[in-house]
mmCIF file of C-alpha atoms in Angstrom:
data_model
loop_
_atom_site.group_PDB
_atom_site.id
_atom_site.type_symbol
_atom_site.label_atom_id
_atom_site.label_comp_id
_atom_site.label_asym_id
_atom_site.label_seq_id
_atom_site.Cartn_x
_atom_site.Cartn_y
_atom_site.Cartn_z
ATOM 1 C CA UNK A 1 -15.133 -24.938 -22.111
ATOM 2 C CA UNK A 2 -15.115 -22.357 -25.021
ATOM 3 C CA UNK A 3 -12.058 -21.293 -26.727
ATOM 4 C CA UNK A 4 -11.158 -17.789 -26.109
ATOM 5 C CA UNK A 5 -11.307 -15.204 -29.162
ATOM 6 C CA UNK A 6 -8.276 -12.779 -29.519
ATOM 7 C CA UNK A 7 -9.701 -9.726 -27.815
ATOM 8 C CA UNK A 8 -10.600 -12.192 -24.662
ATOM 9 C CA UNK A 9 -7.226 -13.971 -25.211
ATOM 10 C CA UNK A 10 -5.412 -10.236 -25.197
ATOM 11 C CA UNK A 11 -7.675 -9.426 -22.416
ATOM 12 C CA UNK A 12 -6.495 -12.307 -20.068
ATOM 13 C CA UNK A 13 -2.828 -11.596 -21.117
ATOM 14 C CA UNK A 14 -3.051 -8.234 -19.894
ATOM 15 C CA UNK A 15 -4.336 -8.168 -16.544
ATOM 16 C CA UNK A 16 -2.334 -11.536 -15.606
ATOM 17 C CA UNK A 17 0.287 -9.549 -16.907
ATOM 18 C CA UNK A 18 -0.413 -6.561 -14.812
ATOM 19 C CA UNK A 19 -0.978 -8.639 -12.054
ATOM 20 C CA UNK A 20 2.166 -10.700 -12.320
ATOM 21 C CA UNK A 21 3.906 -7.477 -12.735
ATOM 22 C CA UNK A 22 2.485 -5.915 -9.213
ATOM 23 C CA UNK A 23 3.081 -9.159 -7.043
ATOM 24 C CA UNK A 24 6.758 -9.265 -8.195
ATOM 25 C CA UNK A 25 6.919 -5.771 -7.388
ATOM 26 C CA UNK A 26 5.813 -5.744 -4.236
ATOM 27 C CA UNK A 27 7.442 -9.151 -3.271
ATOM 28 C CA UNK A 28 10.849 -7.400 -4.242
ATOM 29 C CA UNK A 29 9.471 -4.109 -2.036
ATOM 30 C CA UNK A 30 8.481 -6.289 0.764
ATOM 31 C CA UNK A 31 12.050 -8.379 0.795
ATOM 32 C CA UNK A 32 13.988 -5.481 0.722
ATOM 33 C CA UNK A 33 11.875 -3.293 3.567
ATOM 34 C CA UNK A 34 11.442 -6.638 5.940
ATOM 35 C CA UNK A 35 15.350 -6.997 5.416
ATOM 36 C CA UNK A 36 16.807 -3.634 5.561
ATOM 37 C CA UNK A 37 13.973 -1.986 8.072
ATOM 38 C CA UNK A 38 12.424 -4.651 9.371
ATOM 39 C CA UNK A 39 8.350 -3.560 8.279
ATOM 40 C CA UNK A 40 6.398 -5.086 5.729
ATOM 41 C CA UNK A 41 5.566 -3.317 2.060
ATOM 42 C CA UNK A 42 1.791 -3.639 3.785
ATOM 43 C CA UNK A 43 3.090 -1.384 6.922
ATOM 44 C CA UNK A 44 5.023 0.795 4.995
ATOM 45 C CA UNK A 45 2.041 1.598 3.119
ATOM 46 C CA UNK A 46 -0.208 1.501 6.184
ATOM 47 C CA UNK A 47 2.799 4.414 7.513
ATOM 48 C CA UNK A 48 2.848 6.012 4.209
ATOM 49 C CA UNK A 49 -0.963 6.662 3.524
ATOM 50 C CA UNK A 50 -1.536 7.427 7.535
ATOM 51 C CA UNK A 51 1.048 10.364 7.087
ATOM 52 C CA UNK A 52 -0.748 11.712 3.984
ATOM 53 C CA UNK A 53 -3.527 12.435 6.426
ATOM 54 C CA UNK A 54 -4.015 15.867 8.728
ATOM 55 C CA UNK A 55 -2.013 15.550 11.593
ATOM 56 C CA UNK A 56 -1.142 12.129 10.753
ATOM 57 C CA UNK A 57 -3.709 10.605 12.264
ATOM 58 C CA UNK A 58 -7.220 8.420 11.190
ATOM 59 C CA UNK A 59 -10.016 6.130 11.748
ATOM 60 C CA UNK A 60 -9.502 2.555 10.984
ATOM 61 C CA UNK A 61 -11.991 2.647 8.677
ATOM 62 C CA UNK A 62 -10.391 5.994 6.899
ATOM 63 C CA UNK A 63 -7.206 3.797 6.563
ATOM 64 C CA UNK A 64 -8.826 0.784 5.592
ATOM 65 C CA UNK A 65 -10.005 2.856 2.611
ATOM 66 C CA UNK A 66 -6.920 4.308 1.548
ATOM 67 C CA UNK A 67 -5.029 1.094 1.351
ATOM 68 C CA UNK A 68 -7.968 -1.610 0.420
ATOM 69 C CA UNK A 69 -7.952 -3.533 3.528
ATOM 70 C CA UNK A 70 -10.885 -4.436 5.526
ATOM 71 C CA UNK A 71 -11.039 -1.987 9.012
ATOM 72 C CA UNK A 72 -10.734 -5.170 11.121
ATOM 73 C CA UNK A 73 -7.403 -6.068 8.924
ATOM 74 C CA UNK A 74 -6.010 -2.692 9.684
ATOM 75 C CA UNK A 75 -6.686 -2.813 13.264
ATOM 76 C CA UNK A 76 -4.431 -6.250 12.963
ATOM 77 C CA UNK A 77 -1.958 -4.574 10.800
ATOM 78 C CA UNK A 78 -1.571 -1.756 13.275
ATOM 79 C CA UNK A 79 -0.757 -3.973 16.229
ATOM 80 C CA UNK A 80 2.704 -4.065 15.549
ATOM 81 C CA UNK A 81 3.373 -1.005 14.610
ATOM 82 C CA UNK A 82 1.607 0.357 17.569
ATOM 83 C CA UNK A 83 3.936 -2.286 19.684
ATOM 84 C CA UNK A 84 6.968 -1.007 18.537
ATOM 85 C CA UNK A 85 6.060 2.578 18.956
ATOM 86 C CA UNK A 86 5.992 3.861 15.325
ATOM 87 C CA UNK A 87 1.875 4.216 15.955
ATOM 88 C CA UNK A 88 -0.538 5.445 18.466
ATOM 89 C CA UNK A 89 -4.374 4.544 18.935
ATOM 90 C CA UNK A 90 -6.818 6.318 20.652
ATOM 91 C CA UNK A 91 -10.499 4.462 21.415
ATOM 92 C CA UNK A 92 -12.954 7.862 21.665
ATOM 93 C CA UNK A 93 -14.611 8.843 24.825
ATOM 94 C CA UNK A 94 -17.927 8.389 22.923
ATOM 95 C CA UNK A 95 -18.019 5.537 20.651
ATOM 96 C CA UNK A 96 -15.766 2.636 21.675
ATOM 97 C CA UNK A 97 -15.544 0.743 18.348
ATOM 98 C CA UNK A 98 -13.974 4.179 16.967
ATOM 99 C CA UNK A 99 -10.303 4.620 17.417
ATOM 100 C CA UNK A 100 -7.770 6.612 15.702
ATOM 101 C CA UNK A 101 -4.348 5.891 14.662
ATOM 102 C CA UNK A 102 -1.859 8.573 14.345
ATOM 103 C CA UNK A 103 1.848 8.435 13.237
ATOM 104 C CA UNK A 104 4.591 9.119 15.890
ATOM 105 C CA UNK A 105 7.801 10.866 15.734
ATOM 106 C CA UNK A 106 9.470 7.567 15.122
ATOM 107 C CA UNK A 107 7.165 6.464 12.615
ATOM 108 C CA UNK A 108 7.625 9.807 10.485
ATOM 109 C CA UNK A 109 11.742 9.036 11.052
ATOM 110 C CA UNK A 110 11.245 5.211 9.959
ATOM 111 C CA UNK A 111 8.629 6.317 7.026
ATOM 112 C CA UNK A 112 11.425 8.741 5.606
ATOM 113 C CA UNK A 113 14.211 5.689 6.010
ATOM 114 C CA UNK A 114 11.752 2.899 4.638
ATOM 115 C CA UNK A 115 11.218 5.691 1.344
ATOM 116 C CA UNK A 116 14.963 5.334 0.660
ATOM 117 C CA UNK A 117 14.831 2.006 0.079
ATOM 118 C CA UNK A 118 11.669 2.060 -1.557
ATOM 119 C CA UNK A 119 12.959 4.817 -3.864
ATOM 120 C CA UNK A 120 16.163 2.156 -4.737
ATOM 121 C CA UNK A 121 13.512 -0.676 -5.962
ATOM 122 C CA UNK A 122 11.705 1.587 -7.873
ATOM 123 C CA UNK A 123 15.068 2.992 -9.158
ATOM 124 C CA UNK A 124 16.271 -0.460 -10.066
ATOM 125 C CA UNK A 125 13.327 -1.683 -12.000
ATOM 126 C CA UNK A 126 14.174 0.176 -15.529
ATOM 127 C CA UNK A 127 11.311 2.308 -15.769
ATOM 128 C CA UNK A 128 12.446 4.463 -18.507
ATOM 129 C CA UNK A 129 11.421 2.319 -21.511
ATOM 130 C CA UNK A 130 7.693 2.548 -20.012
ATOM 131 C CA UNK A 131 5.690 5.129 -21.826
ATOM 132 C CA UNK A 132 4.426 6.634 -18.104
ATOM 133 C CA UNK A 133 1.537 9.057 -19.100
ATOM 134 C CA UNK A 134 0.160 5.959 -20.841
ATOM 135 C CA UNK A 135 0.223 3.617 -18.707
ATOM 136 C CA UNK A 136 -0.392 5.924 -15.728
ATOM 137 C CA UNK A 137 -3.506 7.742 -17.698
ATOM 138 C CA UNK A 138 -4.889 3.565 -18.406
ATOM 139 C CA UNK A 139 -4.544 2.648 -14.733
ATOM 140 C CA UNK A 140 -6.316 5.346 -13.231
ATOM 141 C CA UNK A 141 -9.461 3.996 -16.292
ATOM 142 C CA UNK A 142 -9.296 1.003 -14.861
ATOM 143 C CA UNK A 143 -9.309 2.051 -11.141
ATOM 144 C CA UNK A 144 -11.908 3.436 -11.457
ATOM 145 C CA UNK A 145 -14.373 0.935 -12.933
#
């Protein structure tokens, strides 16, 4: 195997490094949402991108999108959620394999309870020696490679 120049060796460090940083991050989200509101990070953000959409409501494939999931992973994901009564689905009068999802009243009210907690991780993780625009401004490059 070839020995990896500085750039490469930089390179590596900084997207294990990015990826270390999001797993423990969202292992710490998902602990504290599963404990304190019993819901994934994955359904909160299944909740949370659903509500960003008009009338709260899309097509498992629209979802699937928004969070990087597959539409058949979404339609798993949304099981419980739909079981507990924090989701609806509708199959369409014309094309069976279409359905859409839409938020209920007590999905909005567990959404806005889960974001308090979520708002305490991200409160806790001592953001402020991060130069933001930075950072943010370098993530969206990358995203959208």
């Amino acid at each position: 195997m070839q020995a990896m120049n500085t750039q490469q060796h930089s390179d590596h460090a900084l997207v294990f490094g990015l990826l270390d940083a999001a797993n423990r991050i969202e292992l710490l989200l998902n602990r504290t949402l599963s404990n304190t509101r019993g819901i994934s990070f994955r359904e909160y953000h299944l909740l949370r991108e659903l509500s960003g959409f008009h009338r709260a409501a899309a097509t498992r494939v629209d979802l699937a999108a928004a969070v990087g999931l597959t539409p058949s992973a979404v339609t798993r994901a949304l099981k419980p959620l739909e079981k507990l009564g924090y989701v609806t689905t509708q199959k369409s009068d014309r094309d069976a394999r279409r359905s859409l999802a839409e938020l209920t009243a007590g999905g909005r009210e567990l959404l806005a309870d889960a974001q308090l907690a979520v708002d305490d991780v991200i409160a806790g993780l001592d953001l402020e020696r991060v130069d933001r625009p930075a950072v943010i401004a370098s993530l969206e490059q990358l995203a959208r490679k």
